[in-house]
Coordinates of C-alpha atoms in Angstrom, one line a residue:
M148 CA 48.5 7.3 41.2
I149 CA 47.9 4.3 38.8
N150 CA 46.7 2.2 41.7
M151 CA 44.4 4.9 42.9
M152 CA 43.0 5.2 39.3
R153 CA 42.3 1.5 39.1
A154 CA 40.7 1.4 42.4
D155 CA 38.6 4.5 41.5
L156 CA 37.6 3.1 38.1
Y157 CA 36.5 -0.3 39.8
R158 CA 34.4 1.6 42.4
I159 CA 32.8 4.0 39.9
F160 CA 31.7 1.2 37.4
R161 CA 30.6 -1.2 40.1
G162 CA 28.3 1.4 41.6
I163 CA 25.2 2.9 40.1
G164 CA 25.8 6.5 40.1
I165 CA 27.6 6.9 36.9
Y166 CA 24.7 4.8 35.3
I167 CA 22.3 7.2 36.8
A168 CA 24.1 10.0 35.2
A169 CA 24.0 8.3 31.7
A170 CA 20.4 7.4 32.1
L171 CA 19.5 11.0 32.9
I172 CA 21.2 12.2 29.8
I173 CA 19.4 9.5 27.7
I174 CA 16.0 10.3 29.3
M175 CA 16.4 14.1 28.7
S176 CA 17.5 13.7 25.1
S177 CA 14.9 11.3 24.2
V178 CA 12.2 13.3 25.7
S179 CA 13.3 16.5 23.9
I180 CA 13.3 14.5 20.5
A181 CA 10.0 12.9 21.2
V182 CA 8.2 16.2 21.9
K183 CA 10.4 18.1 19.3
E184 CA 11.5 20.8 22.0
P185 CA 14.9 21.3 23.5
G186 CA 13.5 21.8 27.2
Y187 CA 15.4 23.7 29.8
I188 CA 16.1 22.5 33.4
G189 CA 16.4 25.8 35.5
N190 CA 15.1 29.3 34.5
G191 CA 14.6 28.7 30.6
N192 CA 14.2 32.3 29.9
V193 CA 16.4 34.4 31.9
S194 CA 15.6 38.0 31.5
Y195 CA 17.3 41.2 32.8
N196 CA 15.4 44.5 32.8
D197 CA 12.4 42.5 31.2
E198 CA 14.6 41.5 28.2
V199 CA 14.8 37.7 27.5
V200 CA 18.3 36.9 26.7
V201 CA 18.0 33.3 25.9
P202 CA 16.0 32.8 22.6
V203 CA 14.1 29.9 22.0
M204 CA 14.9 27.4 19.3
Q205 CA 15.2 29.2 15.9
E206 CA 12.2 28.9 13.8
T207 CA 12.7 27.4 10.2
S208 CA 10.5 25.9 7.7
S209 CA 10.6 22.7 9.9
T210 CA 11.4 22.8 13.6
H211 CA 12.9 19.4 13.1
E212 CA 15.7 20.9 11.0
T213 CA 17.5 22.5 14.0
L214 CA 16.1 20.3 16.8
V215 CA 19.7 18.9 17.7
Q216 CA 21.1 22.4 17.5
G217 CA 18.3 23.5 19.8
I218 CA 18.9 20.7 22.3
L219 CA 22.7 21.6 22.4
A220 CA 21.8 25.3 22.9
A221 CA 20.0 24.1 26.0
N222 CA 23.0 21.9 27.2
I223 CA 22.6 23.6 30.7
N224 CA 20.5 20.5 31.2
L225 CA 23.7 18.7 31.4
Y226 CA 24.4 20.4 34.7
Y227 CA 22.7 18.0 36.8
P228 CA 24.3 14.8 35.4
L229 CA 27.6 16.7 36.0
I230 CA 26.6 17.1 39.6
I231 CA 26.3 13.3 39.8
I232 CA 29.5 12.6 38.1
V233 CA 31.6 14.9 40.5
F234 CA 29.7 13.3 43.4
V235 CA 30.6 9.7 42.2
I236 CA 34.2 10.5 41.7
L237 CA 34.8 12.9 44.7
M238 CA 32.3 13.1 47.3
T239 CA 31.9 9.4 47.9
D240 CA 35.4 9.5 49.3
F241 CA 34.3 11.9 52.0
S242 CA 31.1 9.8 52.6
N243 CA 32.8 6.5 52.8
K244 CA 35.8 8.0 54.7
T245 CA 38.3 6.6 52.3
M246 CA 40.2 9.7 51.7
K247 CA 42.0 9.7 55.0
N248 CA 43.2 6.1 54.2
T249 CA 44.3 7.3 50.7
L250 CA 46.2 10.3 52.0
S251 CA 47.9 8.2 54.6
S252 CA 49.3 5.8 52.0
A253 CA 52.1 8.1 50.8
V254 CA 49.6 10.2 48.4
S255 CA 50.1 13.9 49.0
K256 CA 47.2 16.3 49.1
R257 CA 48.6 18.0 45.9
K258 CA 48.5 14.8 44.0
Y259 CA 45.1 13.7 45.4
F260 CA 43.6 17.1 44.5
A261 CA 45.0 17.1 40.9
Y262 CA 43.9 13.6 40.4
K263 CA 40.3 14.2 41.5
M264 CA 40.2 17.4 39.5
I265 CA 41.6 15.6 36.3
M266 CA 39.2 12.6 36.8
S267 CA 36.1 15.0 37.2
L268 CA 37.0 17.1 34.2
G269 CA 37.8 13.9 32.1
F270 CA 34.8 12.0 32.8
S271 CA 32.6 15.0 32.4
A272 CA 34.0 15.7 28.9
L273 CA 33.2 12.1 28.0
F274 CA 29.8 12.5 29.1
I275 CA 29.1 15.8 27.4
V276 CA 30.4 14.1 24.0
F277 CA 28.3 11.2 24.8
G278 CA 25.2 13.2 25.4
N279 CA 25.5 15.2 22.2
L280 CA 26.3 12.3 20.0
F281 CA 23.6 10.3 21.5
T282 CA 21.2 13.1 20.9
Y283 CA 22.4 13.5 17.2
I284 CA 22.1 9.6 16.6
L285 CA 18.7 9.3 18.0
N286 CA 17.4 12.2 16.1
L287 CA 18.8 10.7 13.0
I288 CA 16.9 7.5 13.8
V289 CA 13.6 9.0 14.7
H290 CA 13.5 12.0 12.3
G291 CA 15.8 10.9 9.5
K292 CA 18.6 12.5 7.7
K293 CA 16.5 15.2 6.3
Y294 CA 15.9 16.8 9.6
S295 CA 19.5 16.2 11.2
E296 CA 22.2 18.7 11.1
P297 CA 25.6 17.7 9.7
L298 CA 27.6 15.7 12.3
M299 CA 30.6 18.2 11.9
D300 CA 28.3 20.9 13.1
I301 CA 27.3 19.0 16.1
L302 CA 31.0 18.3 17.0
K303 CA 31.8 21.9 16.5
I304 CA 29.2 23.1 18.9
T305 CA 30.3 20.3 21.4
M306 CA 33.9 21.7 21.3
L307 CA 32.9 25.3 21.7
Q308 CA 30.7 24.6 24.6
M309 CA 33.3 22.3 26.3
P310 CA 35.3 25.0 28.1
M311 CA 32.4 26.7 29.6
L312 CA 30.8 23.4 30.8
L313 CA 34.1 22.3 32.2
G314 CA 34.4 25.5 34.0
V315 CA 31.3 24.6 35.8
V316 CA 32.7 21.2 36.5
S317 CA 35.8 22.8 38.2
L318 CA 33.2 24.9 40.3
L319 CA 31.5 21.6 41.5
V320 CA 34.8 20.1 42.5
F321 CA 35.5 23.3 44.5
I322 CA 32.3 23.1 46.2
G323 CA 32.9 19.5 47.1
F324 CA 36.3 20.4 48.7
L325 CA 35.0 23.5 50.4
F326 CA 32.0 21.8 52.2
K327 CA 33.4 18.1 52.4
K328 CA 29.9 16.7 53.1
A329 CA 27.9 15.0 50.5
A330 CA 24.6 16.4 51.7
V331 CA 25.9 20.0 51.7
Y332 CA 27.3 19.4 48.3
N333 CA 24.1 18.2 46.9
A334 CA 22.1 21.0 48.4
V335 CA 24.6 23.9 47.2
S336 CA 25.2 22.4 43.8
I337 CA 21.6 21.5 42.8
S338 CA 20.3 25.0 43.8
F339 CA 23.3 27.0 42.4
I340 CA 22.3 27.7 38.9
M341 CA 18.8 28.8 39.7
L342 CA 19.9 30.9 42.7
F343 CA 22.6 32.5 40.5
Q344 CA 20.2 33.5 37.8
I345 CA 17.6 34.8 40.3
V346 CA 20.2 36.7 42.4
F347 CA 22.1 38.4 39.6
G348 CA 18.7 39.1 37.7
F349 CA 17.6 41.0 40.8
I350 CA 21.0 42.8 41.2
C351 CA 20.7 43.7 37.6
V352 CA 17.3 45.2 37.8
F353 CA 17.9 47.0 41.1
T354 CA 21.5 48.4 40.0
E355 CA 20.5 49.1 36.5
S356 CA 24.0 48.3 35.7
E357 CA 24.6 48.1 32.0
S358 CA 28.0 46.4 32.2
L359 CA 26.5 43.5 34.5
K360 CA 23.3 43.2 32.2
N361 CA 25.7 42.9 29.1
F362 CA 27.9 40.5 30.9
L363 CA 25.0 38.2 31.9
E364 CA 23.4 38.5 28.6
N365 CA 26.4 37.2 26.8
Y366 CA 28.5 35.0 29.3
E367 CA 26.0 33.6 32.0
L368 CA 26.1 29.9 31.3
Q369 CA 22.8 29.5 29.8
S370 CA 23.2 32.5 27.5
A371 CA 26.7 31.5 26.5
L372 CA 25.7 27.8 25.5
N373 CA 22.8 29.3 23.5
K374 CA 25.1 31.8 21.7
L375 CA 27.8 29.3 21.1
A376 CA 25.3 26.9 19.4
Y377 CA 23.6 29.6 17.2
F378 CA 25.9 32.4 16.8
P379 CA 29.5 31.1 17.2
E380 CA 31.4 34.5 16.2
G381 CA 35.1 34.1 16.4
R382 CA 36.1 36.6 19.1
Y383 CA 33.0 35.6 21.3
C384 CA 34.1 31.9 21.1
L385 CA 37.7 32.9 22.1
T386 CA 36.4 34.9 25.1
C387 CA 34.3 31.8 26.1
L388 CA 37.3 29.6 25.9
C389 CA 39.3 32.1 28.1
I390 CA 36.6 32.3 30.8
G391 CA 36.3 28.4 30.9
I392 CA 40.0 28.1 31.2
A393 CA 40.2 30.9 33.8
E394 CA 37.4 29.2 35.9
I395 CA 39.3 25.9 35.9
L396 CA 42.5 27.6 37.0
V397 CA 40.8 29.8 39.7
F398 CA 38.7 26.9 41.2
S399 CA 41.6 24.5 40.9
V400 CA 44.0 26.9 42.9
S401 CA 41.3 27.8 45.4
G402 CA 40.1 24.5 46.0
Y403 CA 43.6 23.1 46.4
Y404 CA 44.3 26.0 49.1
I405 CA 41.2 25.0 51.0
F406 CA 42.0 21.4 50.8
K407 CA 45.6 22.0 51.8
K408 CA 44.6 23.8 55.0
S409 CA 41.7 21.5 55.9
E410 CA 41.9 18.6 58.4
I411 CA 40.6 15.3 57.0
K412 CA 38.7 13.3 59.5

């Protein structure tokens, strides 16, 4: 396992994918700070039954005062760098046909799957922290201390959002093991968030289901990240923690079952 990790780290840092993910985070944060707007990638104002459920950045005496908080509330933007991270860690093994060689060298499918899931979650967590801290530091440099939230507030939001974001990473790993092809992984993962919002938005409108509407308003990823940044009530944070852990467990078990039954060519 150690040897596999060394080989993976060498390959990851020798390639350009991981640096593209870092550059994408830097560019998105820099643009948001430059234009003083959080910005959304995807459906920025998700609505169900004509009710907008993701509010825009809170108005204060100065929009700068909560700029970083607003950017963190829009952390669904991290979804696309996370796609790249999982691609670099997992999907290149499918593309380069190196997985079969690894599995034939006394590494079981169980160990291989657990290793790839842990690596994907670990690298993603590091990038989430990096993105949030970079945003905080850049805003501090550009707009000054007067217009920067306390660092502890930023770290608190980061930790509260982490389970939901890592739950999405586990979904991406599941998609990778499900389809096993880089092109299909890219197509499915890139369109997933937008399609999810659109499909469930239509279902909510046509079924007029109050329970579905309430769930989406509170726990759909974009809504949840916003609420965890602006309204981190204790019970709500605990529910999001449980949802994130449940997603990691469900997608880990499901992904391993599919991988165990599949033939690696």
